[in-house]
Amino acid sequence: MRPGFADPVLDAQAAFRAVMQAMARPGTVQRLAAAPDAPPPIAPAAAAVLLALADADTPLWTDAPEAARGWIAFHTGAPFVAAPEEAAFLLATSAMPPLAGLRAGSDEAPQEGATLIVQVGALRPGAGWRLSGPGIAEAHRLAVAGLPADFPAQWAANAARFPRGVDLVLAAEDALAAFPRTLRIAEEG
Amino acid sequence: MRDPVRSPEGAGAPGAEHRRREPEGRDPHYNFAYLDEATKRMIRRAILKAIAIPGHQIPFGAREMPLPYGWGTGGIQVTASILGPSDVLKVIDQGADDTTNAVSIRRFFARTAGVATTTRTAEATVIQTRHRIPERPLREDQILVFQVPMPEPLFRLEPRLAETRRLHALADYSLAQVKLYEDIAQQGESASSYNHPVLVNGRYLMSPSPIPGFDNPKLDRNPALLLFGAGREKKIYAVPPYTPVKSLDFDDHPFAPMRAPHPCALCGSTTHYLDEIVTDDRGGRMFVCSDTDACAEAAGRAGAAR
Ligand SMILES: [Zn+2]
């Protein structure tokens, strides 16, 4: 079994701060200095987010193969669920599950909406989509390689049911960005 | 008595499992920043959802802290969950760094997390506060953590918690608007010089905690991340950077923050928020800045200019 965080306390804190920073400033790309060496196909940044935030209280869904699931289970204790709509955390290492099928919470408890971690090919700040919303002074630009072609439409539908909704963490190697449900995406025209 | 920090069993001892990253001065008998890791994870998850849903109160399973409620246990739990070894912590109580409350909290984190502490707003990365927002504009690399005694902005108007949850879900804030209208009709102005409710990102009504109305405009589009922790009520909420925050008001009675019409008796500032201090038992009084760091800075500037 590969190890998790080299320093479980301080590395979890650093990973959390990276996710918090990403969620508070959508479109910025955060790099993780101390991400664990997770088994493929789990990206180091995705592994760090799971180890920092998932535990026995967070039902988890993933498309990752058996060996990778074993590593996650060993280091987080999170129970796996087969149905994406039952998960509090989801890790998609290949195709992103449709956002409409995930837990969105209720109008009274929107915080029960899921957090979806999607592994993508690349995150390039300064190019691509024009992002606006809370956390952004004017606009951030971010190009994401590897999301489904209809992602902007799925995201618009997710934002339209606010305060219900799903929040997204995008992971590429040791880098991550986050899309809180308040984020608005304009495609480059 | 042996000094635990310098004991040979300390974190850097030969054979220690983890690489040494303990900052100097941390007491290794505590987990980093006191809280256990499971509690931090739970609070961290709540903080992330609070950021994703600006102004919405997220319930969390508060833990017993070694300080009584009213000492900022909610703020302390938020601070403990975000703090890292390279942070520089400032703690203020009504603007002052030197009250018993502020000093205790600062010492608590210096001992349990080994973090550097400061009284200077400009040097801090994390500022825990009770009842004020610093005068010096905050930066993107700073986080302000508010201690909140009562997170529910509707609690005086609707005592049933289940009903307030329903009203927030519907964004039905007519109770608060009627109350404000009545205050203005009776007194010509809003009765709430403290804790005046705000609308966050045009959606959630939020208690800014008992800050003076003078500070409310600082909540609007602040470059810093603002986190709020209520220990007794077990709620966390947040305002992300640059998020629009509007004090509840009416077009014909716009919200007007108040400040005592005096210069500070110590630094001469005509812009800082002032506290009135009674100086003797014959009714003598003076007005001084509530923000002790901003006052000292302004007094230093005034002294240098002379
Ligand atoms: Zn002054």
Tab-separated table of C-alpha atoms and ligand atoms in Angstrom:
chain	number	residue	atom	x	y	z
A	1	MET	CA	0.000	0.000	0.000
A	2	ARG	CA	1.396	3.383	-0.982
A	3	PRO	CA	1.582	5.894	1.852
A	4	GLY	CA	-0.835	8.828	2.204
A	5	PHE	CA	0.277	12.243	3.352
A	6	ALA	CA	3.886	12.313	4.595
A	7	ASP	CA	2.673	14.549	7.431
A	8	PRO	CA	-1.038	13.776	7.961
A	9	VAL	CA	-1.724	16.899	10.032
A	10	LEU	CA	0.192	19.630	8.221
A	11	ASP	CA	-0.203	18.238	4.696
A	12	ALA	CA	-3.985	17.970	5.221
A	13	GLN	CA	-4.013	21.580	6.401
A	14	ALA	CA	-2.050	22.711	3.337
A	15	ALA	CA	-4.348	20.762	0.996
A	16	PHE	CA	-7.437	22.223	2.657
A	17	ARG	CA	-6.073	25.763	2.377
A	18	ALA	CA	-5.411	25.181	-1.340
A	19	VAL	CA	-9.010	24.014	-1.865
A	20	MET	CA	-10.353	26.876	0.268
A	21	GLN	CA	-8.321	29.384	-1.710
A	22	ALA	CA	-9.503	27.811	-4.976
A	23	MET	CA	-13.150	27.873	-3.846
A	24	ALA	CA	-12.882	31.471	-2.555
A	25	ARG	CA	-11.139	32.683	-5.740
A	26	PRO	CA	-12.663	30.631	-8.547
A	27	GLY	CA	-10.518	30.330	-11.629
A	28	THR	CA	-7.217	30.699	-9.802
A	29	VAL	CA	-5.004	27.626	-10.031
A	30	GLN	CA	-3.484	26.359	-6.780
A	31	ARG	CA	-0.478	24.067	-6.657
A	32	LEU	CA	-0.036	21.468	-3.934
A	33	ALA	CA	3.475	21.212	-2.599
A	34	ALA	CA	2.894	18.026	-0.609
A	35	ALA	CA	0.411	15.848	-2.483
A	36	PRO	CA	0.477	12.092	-1.843
A	37	ASP	CA	1.833	9.614	-4.356
A	38	ALA	CA	-1.516	8.002	-5.136
A	39	PRO	CA	-1.916	4.895	-7.304
A	40	PRO	CA	-2.884	5.597	-10.938
A	41	PRO	CA	-5.123	6.923	-12.276
A	42	ILE	CA	-5.614	9.211	-9.252
A	43	ALA	CA	-3.993	12.629	-9.762
A	44	PRO	CA	-1.919	13.868	-6.798
A	45	ALA	CA	-4.122	16.969	-6.355
A	46	ALA	CA	-7.315	14.872	-6.330
A	47	ALA	CA	-5.751	12.487	-3.826
A	48	ALA	CA	-4.797	15.380	-1.544
A	49	VAL	CA	-8.346	16.788	-1.598
A	50	LEU	CA	-9.841	13.404	-0.684
A	51	LEU	CA	-7.345	12.698	2.096
A	52	ALA	CA	-7.894	16.183	3.538
A	53	LEU	CA	-11.698	16.152	3.462
A	54	ALA	CA	-13.202	12.661	3.150
A	55	ASP	CA	-13.806	10.330	6.083
A	56	ALA	CA	-16.324	7.868	7.532
A	57	ASP	CA	-19.002	10.608	7.456
A	58	THR	CA	-18.742	11.243	3.691
A	59	PRO	CA	-20.181	8.626	1.305
A	60	LEU	CA	-17.851	8.493	-1.682
A	61	TRP	CA	-18.312	7.545	-5.319
A	62	THR	CA	-15.508	6.998	-7.799
A	63	ASP	CA	-14.931	5.437	-11.196
A	64	ALA	CA	-11.346	4.565	-10.227
A	65	PRO	CA	-10.315	0.884	-10.439
A	66	GLU	CA	-10.099	-1.513	-7.482
A	67	ALA	CA	-6.492	-0.852	-6.423
A	68	ALA	CA	-7.055	2.893	-6.368
A	69	ARG	CA	-10.295	2.437	-4.417
A	70	GLY	CA	-8.450	0.339	-1.869
A	71	TRP	CA	-5.917	3.120	-1.368
A	72	ILE	CA	-8.650	5.727	-0.862
A	73	ALA	CA	-10.554	3.489	1.552
A	74	PHE	CA	-7.419	2.734	3.562
A	75	HIS	CA	-6.388	6.372	3.954
A	76	THR	CA	-9.802	8.023	4.415
A	77	GLY	CA	-12.156	5.379	5.841
A	78	ALA	CA	-14.876	6.768	3.570
A	79	PRO	CA	-17.662	4.320	2.645
A	80	PHE	CA	-18.097	3.740	-1.109
A	81	VAL	CA	-21.514	4.064	-2.718
A	82	ALA	CA	-22.411	2.635	-6.120
A	83	ALA	CA	-24.883	5.340	-7.109
A	84	PRO	CA	-23.457	8.830	-7.805
A	85	GLU	CA	-26.606	10.469	-6.390
A	86	GLU	CA	-25.845	9.021	-2.934
A	87	ALA	CA	-22.362	10.488	-2.639
A	88	ALA	CA	-21.158	13.518	-0.673
A	89	PHE	CA	-17.819	13.375	-2.513
A	90	LEU	CA	-17.219	12.070	-6.014
A	91	LEU	CA	-13.968	11.481	-7.826
A	92	ALA	CA	-14.214	11.155	-11.600
A	93	THR	CA	-10.934	10.015	-13.092
A	94	SER	CA	-12.378	9.613	-16.601
A	95	ALA	CA	-15.853	10.737	-17.756
A	96	MET	CA	-17.577	13.351	-15.604
A	97	PRO	CA	-20.934	12.091	-14.268
A	98	PRO	CA	-23.814	14.374	-15.335
A	99	LEU	CA	-24.204	17.193	-12.771
A	100	ALA	CA	-28.012	16.904	-12.843
A	101	GLY	CA	-27.772	13.386	-11.373
A	102	LEU	CA	-25.810	14.367	-8.257
A	103	ARG	CA	-26.926	15.357	-4.778
A	104	ALA	CA	-27.892	19.045	-4.854
A	105	GLY	CA	-29.208	19.466	-1.295
A	106	SER	CA	-32.511	21.156	-0.563
A	107	ASP	CA	-33.480	24.837	-0.460
A	108	GLU	CA	-33.312	24.612	3.356
A	109	ALA	CA	-30.086	22.572	3.442
A	110	PRO	CA	-28.231	23.416	0.217
A	111	GLN	CA	-24.943	22.537	1.929
A	112	GLU	CA	-25.880	18.883	1.365
A	113	GLY	CA	-25.067	19.337	-2.320
A	114	ALA	CA	-22.178	17.121	-3.414
A	115	THR	CA	-18.565	18.049	-4.062
A	116	LEU	CA	-17.406	16.583	-7.369
A	117	ILE	CA	-13.690	16.228	-8.040
A	118	VAL	CA	-12.998	15.879	-11.755
A	119	GLN	CA	-9.589	15.020	-13.117
A	120	VAL	CA	-8.887	17.058	-16.225
A	121	GLY	CA	-6.049	17.222	-18.732
A	122	ALA	CA	-4.888	20.740	-18.006
A	123	LEU	CA	-5.781	23.972	-16.213
A	124	ARG	CA	-4.559	27.123	-17.935
A	125	PRO	CA	-5.299	30.429	-16.170
A	126	GLY	CA	-5.457	33.603	-18.240
A	127	ALA	CA	-7.101	31.971	-21.250
A	128	GLY	CA	-10.417	30.376	-22.203
A	129	TRP	CA	-13.667	30.798	-20.267
A	130	ARG	CA	-14.504	34.113	-18.663
A	131	LEU	CA	-15.476	33.447	-15.054
A	132	SER	CA	-17.376	35.831	-12.791
A	133	GLY	CA	-19.234	35.727	-9.482
A	134	PRO	CA	-18.405	35.836	-5.756
A	135	GLY	CA	-14.667	35.602	-5.151
A	136	ILE	CA	-13.796	37.374	-8.401
A	137	ALA	CA	-13.087	41.125	-8.546
A	138	GLU	CA	-13.758	41.577	-12.269
A	139	ALA	CA	-13.256	38.372	-14.184
A	140	HIS	CA	-10.891	35.413	-14.167
A	141	ARG	CA	-10.091	33.432	-17.264
A	142	LEU	CA	-9.479	29.730	-17.187
A	143	ALA	CA	-9.049	27.173	-19.936
A	144	VAL	CA	-9.906	23.606	-18.895
A	145	ALA	CA	-8.952	20.666	-21.117
A	146	GLY	CA	-10.975	17.508	-20.702
A	147	LEU	CA	-14.488	18.458	-19.606
A	148	PRO	CA	-17.491	17.287	-21.647
A	149	ALA	CA	-18.468	19.514	-24.598
A	150	ASP	CA	-21.811	20.343	-22.983
A	151	PHE	CA	-20.216	21.336	-19.677
A	152	PRO	CA	-21.131	25.054	-19.911
A	153	ALA	CA	-24.795	24.113	-20.397
A	154	GLN	CA	-24.667	21.620	-17.505
A	155	TRP	CA	-23.030	24.262	-15.343
A	156	ALA	CA	-25.630	26.906	-16.218
A	157	ALA	CA	-28.367	24.456	-15.186
A	158	ASN	CA	-26.489	23.765	-11.934
A	159	ALA	CA	-26.198	27.491	-11.172
A	160	ALA	CA	-29.865	28.091	-12.025
A	161	ARG	CA	-31.091	25.971	-9.101
A	162	PHE	CA	-29.143	28.011	-6.527
A	163	PRO	CA	-28.946	27.710	-3.529
A	164	ARG	CA	-29.173	24.014	-4.413
A	165	GLY	CA	-26.320	22.687	-6.479
A	166	VAL	CA	-23.047	20.835	-6.851
A	167	ASP	CA	-19.592	22.325	-6.256
A	168	LEU	CA	-16.675	21.315	-8.423
A	169	VAL	CA	-12.966	20.775	-7.871
A	170	LEU	CA	-10.875	20.367	-11.023
A	171	ALA	CA	-7.600	18.500	-10.594
A	172	ALA	CA	-4.715	18.240	-13.053
A	173	GLU	CA	-1.530	16.586	-11.755
A	174	ASP	CA	-0.573	18.628	-8.651
A	175	ALA	CA	-2.754	21.623	-9.547
A	176	LEU	CA	-6.364	22.364	-8.751
A	177	ALA	CA	-9.083	24.931	-9.352
A	178	ALA	CA	-12.619	25.077	-7.976
A	179	PHE	CA	-16.026	26.126	-9.262
A	180	PRO	CA	-18.464	26.992	-6.465
A	181	ARG	CA	-22.112	26.798	-7.539
A	182	THR	CA	-22.286	30.627	-7.644
A	183	LEU	CA	-19.785	30.778	-10.525
A	184	ARG	CA	-20.909	32.063	-13.908
A	185	ILE	CA	-19.144	30.869	-17.037
A	186	ALA	CA	-19.103	32.790	-20.297
A	187	GLU	CA	-17.651	30.991	-23.285
A	188	GLU	CA	-15.023	32.798	-25.269
A	189	GLY	CA	-16.760	34.444	-28.196
B	1	MET	CA	9.682	21.161	35.602
B	2	ARG	CA	10.823	20.021	32.207
B	3	ASP	CA	10.198	22.287	29.272
B	4	PRO	CA	8.107	20.099	26.943
B	5	VAL	CA	9.182	22.016	23.842
B	6	ARG	CA	12.830	21.171	24.316
B	7	SER	CA	12.322	17.615	25.522
B	8	PRO	CA	14.261	14.943	23.606
B	9	GLU	CA	10.950	13.231	22.749
B	10	GLY	CA	9.975	16.300	20.704
B	11	ALA	CA	8.854	15.992	17.122
B	12	GLY	CA	12.377	16.302	15.738
B	13	ALA	CA	13.851	13.485	17.820
B	14	PRO	CA	15.649	10.648	16.018
B	15	GLY	CA	13.177	8.032	14.895
B	16	ALA	CA	10.283	10.478	14.817
B	17	GLU	CA	7.866	9.274	12.163
B	18	HIS	CA	7.155	12.584	10.486
B	19	ARG	CA	9.596	15.025	9.055
B	20	ARG	CA	10.171	17.912	11.371
B	21	ARG	CA	7.931	20.814	10.533
B	22	GLU	CA	6.998	21.825	14.002
B	23	PRO	CA	7.334	25.568	14.340
B	24	GLU	CA	9.348	26.740	17.307
B	25	GLY	CA	7.449	27.127	20.541
B	26	ARG	CA	4.610	24.711	19.853
B	27	ASP	CA	3.617	22.498	22.757
B	28	PRO	CA	3.754	18.953	21.308
B	29	HIS	CA	1.307	17.660	23.924
B	30	TYR	CA	-1.512	19.135	21.838
B	31	ASN	CA	-2.533	18.185	18.339
B	32	PHE	CA	-1.620	21.038	15.979
B	33	ALA	CA	-4.001	23.958	16.744
B	34	TYR	CA	-5.655	21.873	19.521
B	35	LEU	CA	-8.561	20.331	17.576
B	36	ASP	CA	-8.451	16.669	16.567
B	37	GLU	CA	-8.229	15.922	12.847
B	38	ALA	CA	-11.775	14.529	12.498
B	39	THR	CA	-13.208	17.746	13.943
B	40	LYS	CA	-11.049	19.869	11.648
B	41	ARG	CA	-12.224	17.874	8.608
B	42	MET	CA	-15.865	18.428	9.560
B	43	ILE	CA	-15.327	22.165	10.079
B	44	ARG	CA	-13.283	22.423	6.871
B	45	ARG	CA	-16.093	20.804	4.886
B	46	ALA	CA	-18.542	23.284	6.428
B	47	ILE	CA	-16.250	26.218	5.535
B	48	LEU	CA	-16.048	25.128	1.882
B	49	LYS	CA	-19.839	24.867	1.594
B	50	ALA	CA	-20.169	28.226	3.368
B	51	ILE	CA	-17.948	29.795	0.707
B	52	ALA	CA	-19.962	28.129	-2.063
B	53	ILE	CA	-23.261	29.466	-0.627
B	54	PRO	CA	-22.383	33.021	0.512
B	55	GLY	CA	-24.289	34.157	3.613
B	56	HIS	CA	-26.002	30.801	4.250
B	57	GLN	CA	-25.541	29.346	7.742
B	58	ILE	CA	-24.036	25.848	7.741
B	59	PRO	CA	-24.635	23.732	10.856
B	60	PHE	CA	-21.607	21.931	12.257
B	61	GLY	CA	-20.910	19.660	15.227
B	62	ALA	CA	-19.171	22.117	17.537
B	63	ARG	CA	-16.641	20.667	19.959
B	64	GLU	CA	-16.025	21.570	23.564
B	65	MET	CA	-13.218	24.085	23.735
B	66	PRO	CA	-11.067	24.962	26.738
B	67	LEU	CA	-12.749	28.379	26.900
B	68	PRO	CA	-16.345	29.200	27.863
B	69	TYR	CA	-18.951	30.294	25.296
B	70	GLY	CA	-18.802	34.042	24.886
B	71	TRP	CA	-15.029	33.818	24.537
B	72	GLY	CA	-15.320	33.194	20.847
B	73	THR	CA	-15.365	29.402	20.694
B	74	GLY	CA	-16.935	29.476	17.204
B	75	GLY	CA	-14.248	31.802	15.909
B	76	ILE	CA	-11.572	29.742	17.635
B	77	GLN	CA	-12.787	26.530	15.989
B	78	VAL	CA	-12.753	28.171	12.559
B	79	THR	CA	-9.291	29.633	13.184
B	80	ALA	CA	-8.009	26.269	14.451
B	81	SER	CA	-9.270	24.551	11.304
B	82	ILE	CA	-7.658	26.938	8.813
B	83	LEU	CA	-4.404	27.804	10.592
B	84	GLY	CA	-1.076	26.524	9.264
B	85	PRO	CA	2.469	26.832	10.603
B	86	SER	CA	3.376	29.763	8.352
B	87	ASP	CA	0.363	31.889	9.305
B	88	VAL	CA	0.720	35.077	11.322
B	89	LEU	CA	-2.218	35.508	13.687
B	90	LYS	CA	-3.772	38.696	15.043
B	91	VAL	CA	-6.665	38.638	17.538
B	92	ILE	CA	-8.773	41.679	18.329
B	93	ASP	CA	-11.576	42.258	20.780
B	94	GLN	CA	-13.638	45.391	20.010
B	95	GLY	CA	-10.657	46.597	17.995
B	96	ALA	CA	-8.092	46.094	20.774
B	97	ASP	CA	-5.264	43.545	20.806
B	98	ASP	CA	-4.639	43.833	24.544
B	99	THR	CA	-7.893	42.713	26.204
B	100	THR	CA	-7.886	39.542	28.306
B	101	ASN	CA	-9.944	37.767	25.654
B	102	ALA	CA	-7.659	38.708	22.750
B	103	VAL	CA	-4.488	37.911	24.683
B	104	SER	CA	-5.849	34.501	25.798
B	105	ILE	CA	-6.790	33.460	22.273
B	106	ARG	CA	-3.467	34.623	20.848
B	107	ARG	CA	-1.549	32.695	23.525
B	108	PHE	CA	-3.723	29.645	22.961
B	109	PHE	CA	-2.700	29.445	19.298
B	110	ALA	CA	0.918	30.385	19.931
B	111	ARG	CA	1.081	27.409	22.301
B	112	THR	CA	-1.006	24.846	20.409
B	113	ALA	CA	-0.004	25.766	16.826
B	114	GLY	CA	3.289	27.544	17.390
B	115	VAL	CA	2.224	30.252	14.950
B	116	ALA	CA	3.714	33.714	14.942
B	117	THR	CA	1.377	36.344	16.352
B	118	THR	CA	1.177	40.056	15.745
B	119	THR	CA	-0.823	43.095	16.762
B	120	ARG	CA	-0.303	44.757	13.392
B	121	THR	CA	-3.067	44.349	10.872
B	122	ALA	CA	-0.629	44.720	7.970
B	123	GLU	CA	1.477	41.741	9.144
B	124	ALA	CA	-1.351	39.265	9.809
B	125	THR	CA	-2.508	36.501	7.468
B	126	VAL	CA	-5.374	35.443	9.763
B	127	ILE	CA	-7.232	37.927	11.981
B	128	GLN	CA	-9.758	36.668	14.505
B	129	THR	CA	-12.096	39.427	15.601
B	130	ARG	CA	-14.873	40.192	18.010
B	131	HIS	CA	-17.110	43.142	17.092
B	132	ARG	CA	-14.871	45.116	14.692
B	133	ILE	CA	-13.325	45.116	11.227
B	134	PRO	CA	-9.839	46.682	11.162
B	135	GLU	CA	-9.576	50.225	9.783
B	136	ARG	CA	-6.668	49.344	7.510
B	137	PRO	CA	-8.060	47.898	4.250
B	138	LEU	CA	-7.578	44.132	4.127
B	139	ARG	CA	-5.708	42.348	1.331
B	140	GLU	CA	-6.367	39.274	-0.797
B	141	ASP	CA	-3.864	37.257	1.242
B	142	GLN	CA	-5.716	37.874	4.512
B	143	ILE	CA	-8.582	35.994	6.185
B	144	LEU	CA	-10.871	37.636	8.745
B	145	VAL	CA	-12.561	35.257	11.229
B	146	PHE	CA	-15.523	36.715	13.139
B	147	GLN	CA	-16.677	35.466	16.526
B	148	VAL	CA	-20.466	35.322	16.330
B	149	PRO	CA	-22.730	35.121	19.408
B	150	MET	CA	-26.024	34.817	17.424
B	151	PRO	CA	-25.823	33.909	13.732
B	152	GLU	CA	-29.551	34.109	12.930
B	153	PRO	CA	-30.454	37.626	11.701
B	154	LEU	CA	-34.168	36.873	12.154
B	155	PHE	CA	-34.003	35.540	15.714
B	156	ARG	CA	-35.659	38.542	17.380
B	157	LEU	CA	-38.448	38.456	14.822
B	158	GLU	CA	-38.993	34.708	14.485
B	159	PRO	CA	-37.921	32.563	17.451
B	160	ARG	CA	-38.657	29.210	15.745
B	161	LEU	CA	-35.467	27.973	14.080
B	162	ALA	CA	-37.317	25.684	11.661
B	163	GLU	CA	-39.335	28.677	10.513
B	164	THR	CA	-36.224	30.851	9.997
B	165	ARG	CA	-34.745	28.057	7.853
B	166	ARG	CA	-37.911	28.103	5.739
B	167	LEU	CA	-37.772	31.892	5.383
B	168	HIS	CA	-34.121	31.759	4.269
B	169	ALA	CA	-35.001	29.015	1.777
B	170	LEU	CA	-37.696	31.262	0.317
B	171	ALA	CA	-35.544	34.412	0.628
B	172	ASP	CA	-38.568	35.854	2.428
B	173	TYR	CA	-37.150	38.724	4.459
B	174	SER	CA	-40.320	40.765	4.801
B	175	LEU	CA	-40.181	40.418	8.638
B	176	ALA	CA	-36.821	42.175	8.715
B	177	GLN	CA	-37.994	44.841	6.283
B	178	VAL	CA	-41.130	45.561	8.321
B	179	LYS	CA	-39.051	45.828	11.509
B	180	LEU	CA	-36.655	48.253	9.801
B	181	TYR	CA	-39.589	50.271	8.450
B	182	GLU	CA	-41.089	50.537	11.931
B	183	ASP	CA	-37.772	51.661	13.431
B	184	ILE	CA	-37.404	54.366	10.828
B	185	ALA	CA	-41.032	55.494	11.237
B	186	GLN	CA	-40.654	55.746	15.023
B	187	GLN	CA	-37.127	57.109	15.346
B	188	GLY	CA	-36.304	58.539	11.961
B	189	GLU	CA	-33.480	56.050	11.633
B	190	SER	CA	-32.682	52.389	12.053
B	191	ALA	CA	-32.459	51.295	15.693
B	192	SER	CA	-29.575	48.986	15.049
B	193	SER	CA	-26.293	50.854	15.400
B	194	TYR	CA	-24.731	47.401	15.853
B	195	ASN	CA	-25.354	44.119	14.069
B	196	HIS	CA	-27.358	45.741	11.262
B	197	PRO	CA	-28.419	42.894	8.929
B	198	VAL	CA	-26.966	42.655	5.435
B	199	LEU	CA	-27.995	40.981	2.189
B	200	VAL	CA	-25.167	38.876	0.747
B	201	ASN	CA	-24.838	38.620	-3.033
B	202	GLY	CA	-28.474	39.691	-3.336
B	203	ARG	CA	-29.697	36.445	-1.779
B	204	TYR	CA	-29.137	35.623	1.913
B	205	LEU	CA	-29.908	37.876	4.864
B	206	MET	CA	-26.923	37.636	7.209
B	207	SER	CA	-25.939	38.862	10.642
B	208	PRO	CA	-22.600	40.683	10.337
B	209	SER	CA	-22.045	39.847	14.052
B	210	PRO	CA	-22.216	42.765	16.504
B	211	ILE	CA	-19.951	45.090	14.522
B	212	PRO	CA	-20.919	48.783	14.477
B	213	GLY	CA	-22.861	49.907	11.410
B	214	PHE	CA	-19.758	51.982	10.666
B	215	ASP	CA	-18.035	48.719	9.669
B	216	ASN	CA	-20.848	47.387	7.463
B	217	PRO	CA	-19.565	49.067	4.271
B	218	LYS	CA	-16.237	47.252	4.767
B	219	LEU	CA	-18.038	43.926	4.223
B	220	ASP	CA	-18.916	44.924	0.665
B	221	ARG	CA	-16.559	43.525	-1.999
B	222	ASN	CA	-13.763	43.063	0.533
B	223	PRO	CA	-10.608	41.555	-1.043
B	224	ALA	CA	-10.201	39.273	2.014
B	225	LEU	CA	-12.142	36.081	2.705
B	226	LEU	CA	-14.574	36.643	5.598
B	227	LEU	CA	-15.464	33.625	7.777
B	228	PHE	CA	-17.972	33.618	10.645
B	229	GLY	CA	-18.087	31.076	13.485
B	230	ALA	CA	-20.876	30.753	16.071
B	231	GLY	CA	-19.864	28.248	18.783
B	232	ARG	CA	-22.982	28.071	20.933
B	233	GLU	CA	-25.351	28.025	17.947
B	234	LYS	CA	-23.010	25.720	15.994
B	235	LYS	CA	-23.106	27.604	12.686
B	236	ILE	CA	-20.495	28.665	10.152
B	237	TYR	CA	-21.028	31.120	7.321
B	238	ALA	CA	-18.872	33.058	4.899
B	239	VAL	CA	-18.565	35.972	2.531
B	240	PRO	CA	-16.130	35.225	-0.310
B	241	PRO	CA	-13.782	37.988	-1.520
B	242	TYR	CA	-15.323	40.735	-3.670
B	243	THR	CA	-18.870	39.589	-2.888
B	244	PRO	CA	-21.533	42.321	-2.884
B	245	VAL	CA	-22.853	42.904	0.660
B	246	LYS	CA	-25.622	45.448	1.143
B	247	SER	CA	-26.915	46.731	4.466
B	248	LEU	CA	-30.676	46.322	4.669
B	249	ASP	CA	-32.317	49.693	3.980
B	250	PHE	CA	-34.935	51.552	1.927
B	251	ASP	CA	-34.371	53.734	-1.117
B	252	ASP	CA	-35.740	56.807	0.677
B	253	HIS	CA	-33.834	55.951	3.891
B	254	PRO	CA	-30.436	54.669	2.746
B	255	PHE	CA	-28.268	52.989	5.358
B	256	ALA	CA	-26.035	55.637	6.936
B	257	PRO	CA	-23.108	54.423	9.048
B	258	MET	CA	-22.544	56.525	12.178
B	259	ARG	CA	-19.365	57.848	13.739
B	260	ALA	CA	-18.982	60.127	16.761
B	261	PRO	CA	-18.214	63.642	15.392
B	262	HIS	CA	-14.844	64.069	17.121
B	263	PRO	CA	-11.167	63.573	16.348
B	264	CYS	CA	-9.405	60.762	18.266
B	265	ALA	CA	-7.909	62.202	21.480
B	266	LEU	CA	-4.748	60.112	20.963
B	267	CYS	CA	-3.973	60.242	17.236
B	268	GLY	CA	-6.295	62.957	15.933
B	269	SER	CA	-7.949	60.686	13.361
B	270	THR	CA	-11.206	62.014	11.963
B	271	THR	CA	-11.988	58.825	10.036
B	272	HIS	CA	-11.477	55.914	12.484
B	273	TYR	CA	-14.375	54.536	14.522
B	274	LEU	CA	-14.254	55.908	18.073
B	275	ASP	CA	-14.991	54.537	21.533
B	276	GLU	CA	-16.158	56.888	24.239
B	277	ILE	CA	-14.067	56.520	27.391
B	278	VAL	CA	-15.102	57.865	30.782
B	279	THR	CA	-12.016	59.485	32.293
B	280	ASP	CA	-13.219	60.415	35.799
B	281	ASP	CA	-16.273	60.258	38.064
B	282	ARG	CA	-17.359	63.835	37.259
B	283	GLY	CA	-18.577	63.036	33.750
B	284	GLY	CA	-15.233	63.615	32.034
B	285	ARG	CA	-14.912	61.633	28.834
B	286	MET	CA	-12.878	61.384	25.705
B	287	PHE	CA	-13.109	59.734	22.299
B	288	VAL	CA	-10.345	57.405	21.135
B	289	CYS	CA	-9.959	54.982	18.216
B	290	SER	CA	-11.440	51.552	18.875
B	291	ASP	CA	-8.787	50.007	16.563
B	292	THR	CA	-5.634	50.209	18.703
B	293	ASP	CA	-3.274	49.245	15.854
B	294	ALA	CA	-4.712	51.846	13.475
B	295	CYS	CA	-4.505	54.438	16.281
B	296	ALA	CA	-0.858	53.654	17.052
B	297	GLU	CA	-0.009	53.794	13.354
B	298	ALA	CA	-1.780	57.129	12.907
B	299	ALA	CA	-0.164	58.517	16.092
B	300	GLY	CA	3.232	57.416	14.740
B	301	ARG	CA	2.558	59.194	11.462
B	302	ALA	CA	1.406	62.340	13.273
B	303	GLY	CA	4.520	62.233	15.493
B	304	ALA	CA	6.830	61.799	12.501
B	305	ALA	CA	5.190	64.716	10.709
B	306	ARG	CA	5.817	67.072	13.640
C	1	ZN	ZN	-6.640	57.235	17.405
